[in-house]
Amino acid sequence: MRDLREFIAQAECEGELRRVTAPVDWNLELSHIAKLNEERSGPALLFENVKDYASPVLTSVCTTTARLALIMGMPKSSSLVDLMREWVKRTRTQIPPVWVDSAPCKENVMRGDDVDLYKFPVPWVYPKDGGRYFGTAVFVVTKDPDTGWVNLGTYRLQLLDKNILGTQFIKGKHADLMLKAYAAKKQPMPVVAVVGADPLLFLMGAARLPAFESEFGFAGAIRGAPIEVIKAETNDLPVPASAEIVVEGEVDPTATMPEGPFGEYTGYYSGIGATPRPFIKVNCITHRNNPIYWGTTVGRAVTDTHMTMALTYGSTLWQELEAMRIPGIKSVYCPPEGSGRFLAIISVKQMYPGHSAQVGTAAISTEMGAYGLKTVIVVDEDIDAWDLPRVLWALSFRFQPSRAEFIKRGRSTPLDPSLPLDAREITSRLIIDATIPYEWKDKPIPVELDPIVEKRVLARWDELFPEQSASEAVPISGDGNGHIQSSEPVVAEGAKFEM
Ligand SMILES: Cc1cc2nc3c(=O)[nH]c(=O)nc-3n(C[C@H](O)[C@H](O)[C@H](O)COP(=O)(O)O)c2cc1C
Ligand SMILES: [Mn+2]
């Protein structure tokens, strides 16, 4: 998949995309259709008849696991954990981008006074938002002035004027670090904001990769081929060759404009009114013919943001636990409902006393977990981290509240609505060890089926229930615990509720 148009074609082929031809208003109506569609686990939507505009708007691209699988080139039946496992595997290496000389993203160029961001059908998402947000399914490309490291990060961009975009680079994010480096040199920071490209690049923009690593390189590794980039018109930043809309500009590190508020992924606003923040002064826009504007709703779970973070943040946590050389990690699942960061479930094959406790304390000490992770649940290897009914079973019958660890102080995020607005710097944490203690000599005695009788019954299944199809005839995968392999998601859905 090279660009958004290929995604649209493939998604349409798979019944994963619906064209909306009825007239729709960009002002609240479009976002509300998208949000209500997402709450029904609906398809990606391509709005072809947006009020006041001739070009289309795409939404709801990443809101289901099936479409994330499509983006990653994986089978549609993959579970989120299957995708994470593959993400962890493929991003062990990088394939750097390649430069090309001509590209579709240059089909149209606006410069200087011709720059007009209002030429694009930018939605107004929620009524209490501070305005229209040009950048939601966006990524911002910047370069470190000292090392030349190029970063790609998804940061919202508010439409403040025909050539002004408000930013919110949260402290410590890579664009924020780079802006500080430009400030030290008393120089403006060149930026490029991209809307609509290979959707994998949006996932990469939202991924929390280490500083000095290239998101383009990791995207190439996942694709198994380098990402094609071309130089921007007014600076030397790389732009994906087949991007739909490319906004070029500069951020003056000494200037601010009021930005926000915006309906955050926590489902709450993170403050009242607008806040002074750095902004992008746009000096050039290039775009494809009939550019496809891609947007996302954010707001309450589950949206693109939650699915994206569940995949990318969860994968990073998994990778960091492996990098800490903790043995026995079977699966990691950071539910989309917790935006892939506030809640983590980790399945471990315990090998020594205290192993599960180590996993819990390690998780909150990773780079990923140390920022925002509030609750960790550790389960034994017979339970898949994503198998929530079995996790709840472990919480009921293996977990002992006196074995939970409560940590009083850790780094928080200003977005966490469980803390008062004026005290969001520090969070507490909870580690719930829902495993059977390794050192117990007398472990609980599991109720198991007789394996021989089980086999015999399964062999007679067709005779007993002739109306059922063959695939339904294998209700349990057969390890005696009702434990289902994640490669059998369809069977697992039905079977896991029988416990
Ligand atoms: C739709 C969406 C909007 C986001 N908006 C912001 C934002 O405005 N500011 C921010 O700091 N992070 C935002 N994030 C989270 C960042 O994309 C994420 O932390 C990413 O790691 C940043 O890239 P970096 O690690 O290269 O700094 C957003 C993520 C998504 C998916
Ligand atoms: Mn980065």
Coordinates of C-alpha atoms and ligand atoms in Angstrom, one line a residue:
M1 CA 0.0 0.0 0.0
R2 CA 1.6 3.2 -1.1
D3 CA -1.0 5.9 -0.5
L4 CA -4.4 6.7 0.8
R5 CA -6.0 6.0 -2.6
E6 CA -4.7 2.4 -2.5
F7 CA -6.2 2.0 1.0
I8 CA -9.5 3.3 -0.2
A9 CA -9.5 0.9 -3.2
Q10 CA -8.6 -2.1 -1.0
A11 CA -11.0 -1.2 1.8
E12 CA -13.9 -0.8 -0.7
C13 CA -13.1 -4.2 -2.2
E14 CA -13.2 -5.8 1.2
G15 CA -16.5 -4.1 2.1
E16 CA -14.6 -2.0 4.7
L17 CA -15.5 1.4 3.1
R18 CA -18.8 3.2 2.3
R19 CA -19.1 6.3 0.1
V20 CA -21.5 8.9 1.4
T21 CA -23.0 10.7 -1.5
A22 CA -25.7 12.6 0.3
P23 CA -24.9 16.3 1.1
V24 CA -23.2 16.7 4.5
D25 CA -22.2 19.8 6.4
W26 CA -18.5 20.0 7.5
N27 CA -19.8 21.9 10.5
L28 CA -20.5 19.2 13.2
E29 CA -22.7 17.1 10.9
L30 CA -19.8 15.2 9.2
S31 CA -18.0 14.4 12.5
H32 CA -21.3 13.3 14.1
I33 CA -22.0 10.9 11.3
A34 CA -18.5 9.6 11.6
K35 CA -18.6 9.2 15.4
L36 CA -22.0 7.5 15.5
N37 CA -20.8 5.2 12.7
E38 CA -17.7 4.4 14.7
E39 CA -19.7 3.6 17.8
R40 CA -21.5 1.0 15.7
S41 CA -18.2 -0.4 14.4
G42 CA -19.1 0.8 11.0
P43 CA -16.9 1.0 7.8
A44 CA -14.5 3.8 6.8
L45 CA -16.5 6.7 5.3
L46 CA -15.7 8.7 2.2
F47 CA -17.9 11.8 2.2
E48 CA -18.1 12.9 -1.5
N49 CA -20.6 15.7 -1.1
V50 CA -19.3 18.1 1.6
K51 CA -21.1 21.4 1.8
D52 CA -19.2 24.3 0.2
Y53 CA -16.5 22.0 -1.1
A54 CA -15.8 19.9 -4.2
S55 CA -13.2 17.5 -2.8
P56 CA -14.0 14.6 -0.4
V57 CA -13.4 13.8 3.3
L58 CA -12.3 10.4 4.6
T59 CA -13.0 9.3 8.2
S60 CA -13.0 6.2 10.4
V61 CA -10.0 4.6 8.8
C62 CA -8.4 2.9 11.8
T63 CA -11.4 2.3 14.0
T64 CA -11.5 -1.5 13.7
T65 CA -8.9 -4.2 14.1
A66 CA -9.8 -5.4 10.6
R67 CA -8.8 -2.1 9.0
L68 CA -5.6 -1.9 11.0
A69 CA -4.9 -5.4 9.7
L70 CA -5.6 -4.1 6.1
I71 CA -3.1 -1.2 6.7
M72 CA -0.4 -3.6 7.9
G73 CA -1.0 -6.1 5.1
M74 CA -2.2 -8.8 7.6
P75 CA -5.1 -11.2 7.4
K76 CA -8.4 -9.5 8.2
S77 CA -9.2 -11.9 11.0
S78 CA -6.0 -11.0 12.9
S79 CA -6.5 -10.0 16.5
L80 CA -5.0 -6.7 17.8
V81 CA -2.4 -8.8 19.7
D82 CA -1.5 -10.6 16.4
L83 CA -0.9 -7.2 14.8
M84 CA 1.2 -6.1 17.8
R85 CA 3.3 -9.3 17.7
E86 CA 4.0 -8.6 14.0
W87 CA 4.7 -4.9 14.7
V88 CA 7.2 -5.9 17.4
K89 CA 8.8 -8.4 15.0
R90 CA 9.0 -6.2 11.9
T91 CA 10.3 -3.1 13.6
R92 CA 13.4 -4.8 14.9
T93 CA 15.1 -3.4 11.8
Q94 CA 14.6 -0.2 9.7
I95 CA 14.4 0.5 6.0
P96 CA 15.3 4.1 5.3
P97 CA 13.2 6.2 2.9
V98 CA 14.3 6.9 -0.7
W99 CA 14.3 10.3 -2.4
V100 CA 12.4 10.7 -5.7
D101 CA 12.4 13.7 -8.0
S102 CA 8.8 14.0 -9.1
A103 CA 5.7 13.1 -7.2
P104 CA 1.8 13.4 -7.3
C105 CA 1.9 15.6 -4.1
K106 CA 3.3 18.4 -6.2
E107 CA 0.4 18.4 -8.7
N108 CA -0.9 21.8 -7.3
V109 CA 1.1 24.4 -5.5
M110 CA -0.1 27.5 -3.5
R111 CA 2.5 30.0 -2.3
G112 CA 2.6 33.3 -0.4
D113 CA -0.7 35.1 -0.6
D114 CA -2.3 32.3 -2.4
V115 CA -2.0 30.0 0.6
D116 CA -5.5 29.3 1.9
L117 CA -6.2 26.5 4.3
Y118 CA -9.9 27.2 4.0
K119 CA -9.8 25.7 0.5
F120 CA -9.9 22.3 2.2
P121 CA -13.1 20.8 3.7
V122 CA -11.9 20.9 7.3
P123 CA -14.5 19.6 9.8
W124 CA -15.6 21.2 13.1
V125 CA -15.8 18.1 15.3
Y126 CA -17.5 18.8 18.7
P127 CA -19.5 21.9 19.7
K128 CA -17.2 22.9 22.6
D129 CA -14.1 22.7 20.4
G130 CA -12.2 26.0 20.0
G131 CA -12.6 25.8 16.2
R132 CA -12.0 23.7 13.1
Y133 CA -9.1 21.3 13.3
F134 CA -7.1 21.0 10.1
G135 CA -4.8 18.4 11.6
T136 CA -6.3 15.4 13.2
A137 CA -5.3 12.5 11.0
V138 CA -2.1 14.4 10.4
F139 CA 1.6 14.0 10.9
V140 CA 4.1 16.7 11.4
V141 CA 7.6 16.3 10.0
T142 CA 10.5 18.2 11.7
K143 CA 14.3 17.9 11.8
D144 CA 16.6 18.3 14.8
P145 CA 19.0 21.2 13.9
D146 CA 21.9 19.6 15.7
T147 CA 21.8 16.0 14.5
G148 CA 19.7 16.0 11.4
W149 CA 17.3 13.4 12.9
V150 CA 14.0 13.7 11.1
N151 CA 10.9 13.1 13.3
L152 CA 7.3 12.3 12.3
G153 CA 4.7 13.0 15.0
T154 CA 0.9 13.3 15.1
Y155 CA 0.0 16.5 16.8
R156 CA -3.3 18.3 16.4
L157 CA -3.4 21.5 14.3
Q158 CA -6.1 24.1 14.7
L159 CA -7.2 26.2 11.8
L160 CA -6.6 29.7 13.1
D161 CA -6.4 31.7 9.9
K162 CA -5.9 31.0 6.2
N163 CA -2.2 30.7 6.7
I164 CA -2.0 29.9 10.5
L165 CA -2.2 26.5 12.3
G166 CA -2.2 26.4 16.1
T167 CA -0.1 23.5 17.6
Q168 CA 0.0 21.6 20.8
F169 CA 3.4 19.9 21.1
I170 CA 3.2 18.4 24.6
K171 CA 6.3 18.8 26.7
G172 CA 8.9 16.2 25.9
K173 CA 7.3 15.1 22.6
H174 CA 9.9 15.1 19.8
A175 CA 8.6 18.2 18.0
D176 CA 8.8 20.0 21.4
L177 CA 12.4 18.9 22.0
M178 CA 13.3 20.0 18.5
L179 CA 11.5 23.4 18.9
K180 CA 13.6 24.0 22.0
A181 CA 16.8 23.2 20.0
Y182 CA 15.8 25.8 17.4
A183 CA 14.9 28.3 20.2
A184 CA 18.4 27.9 21.6
K185 CA 19.8 28.8 18.1
K186 CA 17.2 31.7 17.9
Q187 CA 15.9 30.2 14.6
P188 CA 12.4 29.3 13.4
M189 CA 11.7 25.6 13.1
P190 CA 10.8 24.5 9.6
V191 CA 7.8 22.1 9.5
V192 CA 5.8 20.1 7.1
A193 CA 2.3 18.8 8.0
V194 CA 0.9 16.0 5.9
V195 CA -2.7 15.0 5.6
G196 CA -3.5 11.9 3.7
A197 CA -0.7 9.4 2.8
D198 CA -0.1 5.7 3.3
P199 CA -2.1 5.3 6.5
L200 CA 0.8 3.4 8.1
L201 CA 2.6 6.8 8.3
F202 CA -0.2 8.1 10.4
L203 CA 0.2 5.1 12.7
M204 CA 3.9 5.9 12.9
G205 CA 3.2 9.6 13.7
A206 CA 1.1 8.4 16.6
A207 CA 3.6 5.7 17.7
R208 CA 5.9 6.5 20.6
L209 CA 9.3 5.5 19.2
P210 CA 12.6 6.4 20.8
A211 CA 14.2 9.8 20.2
F212 CA 16.7 9.8 17.3
E213 CA 14.9 7.0 15.6
S214 CA 13.2 7.5 12.2
E215 CA 9.5 6.8 11.9
F216 CA 10.0 6.7 8.1
G217 CA 12.6 3.9 8.7
F218 CA 10.2 1.9 10.8
A219 CA 7.4 2.4 8.3
G220 CA 9.7 1.0 5.6
A221 CA 10.4 -2.0 7.8
I222 CA 6.7 -2.8 8.2
R223 CA 6.1 -2.3 4.5
G224 CA 9.2 -4.3 3.6
A225 CA 10.1 -1.5 1.1
P226 CA 11.4 2.0 1.5
I227 CA 8.9 4.9 1.8
E228 CA 9.2 7.3 -1.2
V229 CA 9.8 10.9 -0.2
I230 CA 10.4 14.1 -2.0
K231 CA 11.8 17.4 -0.8
A232 CA 9.4 20.1 0.3
E233 CA 9.2 23.3 -1.8
T234 CA 10.3 25.7 0.8
N235 CA 12.6 23.7 3.1
D236 CA 14.5 20.4 2.9
L237 CA 12.2 18.2 4.9
P238 CA 11.1 14.9 3.3
V239 CA 7.5 14.6 2.3
P240 CA 5.8 11.3 1.3
A241 CA 5.6 11.4 -2.5
S242 CA 2.0 10.4 -2.8
A243 CA 0.7 12.6 0.0
E244 CA -2.7 14.2 -0.6
I245 CA -2.1 17.6 1.1
V246 CA 1.3 19.0 2.3
V247 CA 1.5 22.2 4.4
E248 CA 4.9 23.8 4.6
G249 CA 5.7 26.5 7.2
E250 CA 7.7 27.6 10.2
V251 CA 7.2 27.8 13.9
D252 CA 8.7 30.8 15.7
P253 CA 9.8 29.5 19.1
T254 CA 9.2 32.8 20.7
A255 CA 5.6 33.5 19.5
T256 CA 2.2 32.0 20.6
M257 CA -1.5 32.3 19.8
P258 CA -4.5 30.9 21.7
E259 CA -5.1 27.3 20.8
G260 CA -7.9 24.9 21.9
P261 CA -9.8 23.5 23.5
F262 CA -10.3 20.2 21.6
G263 CA -12.3 17.1 22.5
E264 CA -9.5 14.9 23.8
Y265 CA -9.2 11.1 23.5
T266 CA -10.0 10.8 27.2
G267 CA -13.5 11.8 26.4
Y268 CA -13.0 15.1 28.3
Y269 CA -11.6 18.5 27.6
S270 CA -8.3 19.1 29.3
G271 CA -9.0 22.7 30.2
I272 CA -11.4 25.6 29.9
G273 CA -10.9 28.0 27.0
A274 CA -7.9 28.4 24.8
T275 CA -4.2 28.3 25.8
P276 CA -1.3 30.3 24.3
R277 CA 0.8 27.9 22.2
P278 CA 3.3 28.0 19.3
F279 CA 1.8 28.1 15.8
I280 CA 2.8 27.3 12.3
K281 CA 3.0 30.2 9.8
V282 CA 2.2 28.5 6.5
N283 CA 4.1 29.7 3.4
C284 CA 3.3 27.0 0.9
I285 CA 0.7 24.2 0.3
T286 CA 1.0 21.5 -2.3
H287 CA -1.7 18.9 -3.0
R288 CA -2.8 16.2 -5.4
N289 CA -5.6 16.8 -7.8
N290 CA -9.0 16.3 -6.1
P291 CA -7.1 16.0 -2.7
I292 CA -8.6 13.6 -0.2
Y293 CA -8.8 15.3 3.1
W294 CA -8.5 12.7 5.9
G295 CA -9.8 13.5 9.4
T296 CA -10.5 11.7 12.7
T297 CA -13.0 12.4 15.4
V298 CA -10.9 11.8 18.6
G299 CA -13.2 12.3 21.7
R300 CA -14.6 9.4 23.7
A301 CA -13.3 5.9 23.0
V302 CA -13.2 4.1 20.6
T303 CA -11.9 6.2 17.7
D304 CA -9.0 6.1 15.4
T305 CA -6.8 7.5 18.1
H306 CA -7.7 4.7 20.6
M307 CA -7.2 1.9 18.1
T308 CA -4.0 3.4 16.8
M309 CA -2.5 3.9 20.3
A310 CA -3.6 0.4 21.4
L311 CA -1.6 -1.0 18.5
T312 CA 1.5 1.3 18.6
Y313 CA 1.8 2.1 22.3
G314 CA 1.1 -1.5 23.2
S315 CA 3.7 -2.7 20.8
T316 CA 6.3 -0.3 22.2
L317 CA 5.5 -1.5 25.8
W318 CA 6.0 -5.1 24.6
Q319 CA 9.3 -4.2 22.9
E320 CA 10.5 -2.4 26.0
L321 CA 9.7 -5.3 28.3
E322 CA 11.7 -7.5 25.9
A323 CA 14.5 -5.1 25.8
M324 CA 14.6 -5.3 29.6
R325 CA 15.3 -9.0 29.1
I326 CA 12.3 -10.1 31.2
P327 CA 11.6 -13.7 30.2
G328 CA 8.3 -15.4 29.7
I329 CA 6.2 -12.5 28.3
K330 CA 3.5 -14.2 26.4
S331 CA 1.3 -11.3 25.3
V332 CA 0.7 -7.6 26.1
Y333 CA -2.6 -5.9 25.6
C334 CA -3.3 -2.2 26.2
P335 CA -7.1 -2.0 25.6
P336 CA -8.3 0.7 23.1
E337 CA -10.8 1.8 25.8
G338 CA -7.8 3.0 27.8
S339 CA -6.2 4.5 24.7
G340 CA -3.5 1.9 24.8
R341 CA -1.7 3.6 27.6
F342 CA -3.7 4.0 30.9
L343 CA -4.3 0.3 31.4
A344 CA -2.1 -2.7 30.4
I345 CA -2.7 -6.4 30.7
I346 CA 0.3 -8.7 30.5
S347 CA 0.4 -12.4 30.3
V348 CA 3.5 -14.2 31.6
K349 CA 4.8 -17.7 31.9
Q350 CA 6.3 -17.5 35.4
M351 CA 9.7 -19.1 36.0
Y352 CA 10.7 -18.1 39.5
P353 CA 9.1 -16.6 42.6
G354 CA 8.4 -12.9 42.2
H355 CA 8.4 -13.1 38.4
S356 CA 4.9 -11.7 38.0
A357 CA 5.7 -8.9 40.4
Q358 CA 8.8 -8.1 38.4
V359 CA 6.6 -7.8 35.2
G360 CA 4.3 -5.4 36.9
T361 CA 7.0 -3.1 38.3
A362 CA 8.9 -3.3 35.0
A363 CA 5.9 -2.3 33.0
I364 CA 5.5 1.0 35.0
S365 CA 9.2 1.7 34.7
T366 CA 9.5 1.4 30.9
E367 CA 9.7 4.6 28.9
M368 CA 6.2 3.9 27.7
G369 CA 4.7 2.9 31.1
A370 CA 6.4 5.6 33.1
Y371 CA 4.3 8.1 31.3
G372 CA 0.6 7.6 32.0
L373 CA 0.3 3.9 32.7
K374 CA -1.9 3.8 35.8
T375 CA -3.1 0.2 36.1
V376 CA -1.2 -3.0 35.2
I377 CA -2.9 -6.4 35.4
V378 CA -0.6 -9.4 35.2
V379 CA -2.1 -12.8 34.4
D380 CA -0.6 -16.3 33.9
E381 CA 0.3 -17.7 30.6
D382 CA -2.8 -19.8 30.1
I383 CA -4.7 -16.5 29.6
D384 CA -4.2 -14.3 26.6
A385 CA -3.8 -10.7 27.6
W386 CA -6.6 -9.7 25.2
D387 CA -9.1 -12.3 26.4
L388 CA -11.0 -10.0 28.7
P389 CA -13.6 -12.5 30.0
R390 CA -10.7 -14.8 31.1
V391 CA -8.9 -11.8 32.6
L392 CA -12.0 -11.0 34.6
W393 CA -12.1 -14.6 35.7
A394 CA -8.5 -14.4 36.9
L395 CA -9.4 -11.1 38.7
S396 CA -12.2 -13.0 40.5
F397 CA -10.5 -16.3 41.4
R398 CA -6.7 -15.8 41.3
F399 CA -6.3 -12.2 42.5
Q400 CA -6.0 -11.3 46.1
P401 CA -6.3 -7.6 46.9
S402 CA -3.6 -7.8 49.5
R403 CA -1.2 -8.8 46.8
A404 CA -1.8 -5.6 44.8
E405 CA 0.9 -3.0 44.8
F406 CA 0.0 0.7 45.2
I407 CA 2.5 3.2 44.0
K408 CA 2.0 6.8 45.1
R409 CA 3.9 8.9 42.7
G410 CA 4.6 8.7 38.9
R411 CA 4.6 10.9 35.8
S412 CA 1.2 11.8 34.7
T413 CA -0.3 13.4 31.6
P414 CA -2.2 16.8 31.7
L415 CA -5.0 15.1 29.9
D416 CA -6.0 12.6 32.7
P417 CA -9.5 13.6 33.9
S418 CA -9.3 11.4 37.0
L419 CA -7.0 14.1 38.5
P420 CA -8.1 17.6 39.4
L421 CA -7.4 20.2 36.7
D422 CA -4.8 21.9 38.8
A423 CA -2.9 18.8 40.0
R424 CA -2.2 16.6 37.0
E425 CA 1.6 16.3 37.1
I426 CA 1.7 13.3 39.4
T427 CA -0.4 10.1 39.2
S428 CA -0.6 7.1 41.5
R429 CA -0.4 3.6 40.0
L430 CA -1.8 0.1 40.8
I431 CA -0.3 -3.2 40.0
I432 CA -2.7 -6.0 40.1
D433 CA -1.0 -9.4 40.2
A434 CA -3.8 -11.8 39.1
T435 CA -1.5 -14.8 38.8
I436 CA -1.2 -17.9 41.0
P437 CA 1.9 -17.3 43.1
Y438 CA 4.8 -19.3 41.7
E439 CA 6.2 -20.3 45.0
W440 CA 2.9 -21.9 46.3
K441 CA 3.6 -25.6 46.9
D442 CA -0.1 -26.4 46.8
K443 CA -1.7 -24.6 43.8
P444 CA -5.4 -24.5 43.3
I445 CA -6.6 -27.7 41.6
P446 CA -8.1 -26.9 38.2
V447 CA -11.3 -28.5 37.1
E448 CA -10.5 -30.2 33.9
L449 CA -12.2 -32.3 31.3
D450 CA -11.1 -35.9 30.9
P451 CA -8.9 -35.6 27.8
I452 CA -9.8 -39.0 26.4
V453 CA -13.6 -38.5 26.8
E454 CA -13.2 -35.0 25.4
K455 CA -11.5 -36.4 22.3
R456 CA -14.2 -39.0 21.9
V457 CA -17.0 -36.5 22.3
L458 CA -15.4 -34.2 19.7
A459 CA -15.1 -37.1 17.3
R460 CA -18.8 -37.7 17.7
W461 CA -19.7 -34.0 17.4
D462 CA -21.3 -34.2 13.9
E463 CA -23.4 -37.1 15.0
L464 CA -24.5 -35.3 18.1
F465 CA -25.2 -32.0 16.4
P466 CA -25.6 -32.7 12.7
E467 CA -27.0 -29.2 12.1
Q468 CA -23.7 -27.5 13.1
S469 CA -20.9 -26.8 10.6
A470 CA -17.6 -28.4 11.0
S471 CA -15.8 -25.3 12.2
E472 CA -18.2 -25.0 15.1
A473 CA -17.6 -28.6 16.0
V474 CA -14.3 -27.7 17.7
P475 CA -15.5 -25.5 20.5
I476 CA -12.4 -25.7 22.6
S477 CA -8.8 -25.8 21.4
G478 CA -8.0 -28.7 23.8
D479 CA -5.4 -27.6 26.3
G480 CA -7.8 -28.5 29.1
N481 CA -8.2 -24.9 30.3
G482 CA -10.5 -23.6 27.6
H483 CA -7.5 -21.6 26.5
I484 CA -7.9 -20.5 23.0
Q485 CA -5.0 -19.6 20.7
S486 CA -5.3 -16.1 19.3
S487 CA -4.9 -17.5 15.8
E488 CA -8.4 -18.8 16.1
P489 CA -10.3 -15.6 16.9
V490 CA -13.7 -16.7 15.5
V491 CA -13.9 -19.9 17.6
A492 CA -12.5 -18.0 20.6
E493 CA -15.3 -15.5 20.6
G494 CA -17.9 -18.1 21.0
A495 CA -16.0 -20.5 23.2
K496 CA -14.5 -18.2 25.8
F497 CA -17.9 -17.2 27.2
E498 CA -18.7 -20.8 28.1
M499 CA -16.4 -20.7 31.2
Ligands
LIG1 C1 -5.3 11.9 16.5 C2 -4.2 12.2 17.4 C3 -3.9 13.4 17.9 C4 -2.8 13.7 18.7 N1 -2.6 15.0 19.2 C5 -1.5 15.2 19.9 C6 -1.2 16.6 20.2 O1 -2.0 17.5 19.9 N2 -0.1 16.8 20.9 C7 0.7 15.8 21.3 O2 1.7 16.1 22.0 N3 0.5 14.5 21.0 C8 -0.6 14.2 20.3 N4 -0.9 12.9 20.0 C9 0.0 11.8 20.5 C10 1.3 11.8 19.7 O3 1.0 11.5 18.3 C11 2.2 10.7 20.2 O4 2.5 10.9 21.5 C12 3.5 10.5 19.4 O5 4.3 9.6 20.0 C13 4.2 11.8 19.1 O6 5.3 11.6 18.3 P1 6.8 11.7 18.9 O7 7.0 10.5 19.8 O8 7.7 11.6 17.7 O9 6.9 13.0 19.6 C14 -2.0 12.6 19.1 C15 -2.2 11.4 18.6 C16 -3.3 11.1 17.8 C17 -3.5 9.7 17.2
MN2 MN 9.4 10.4 17.3

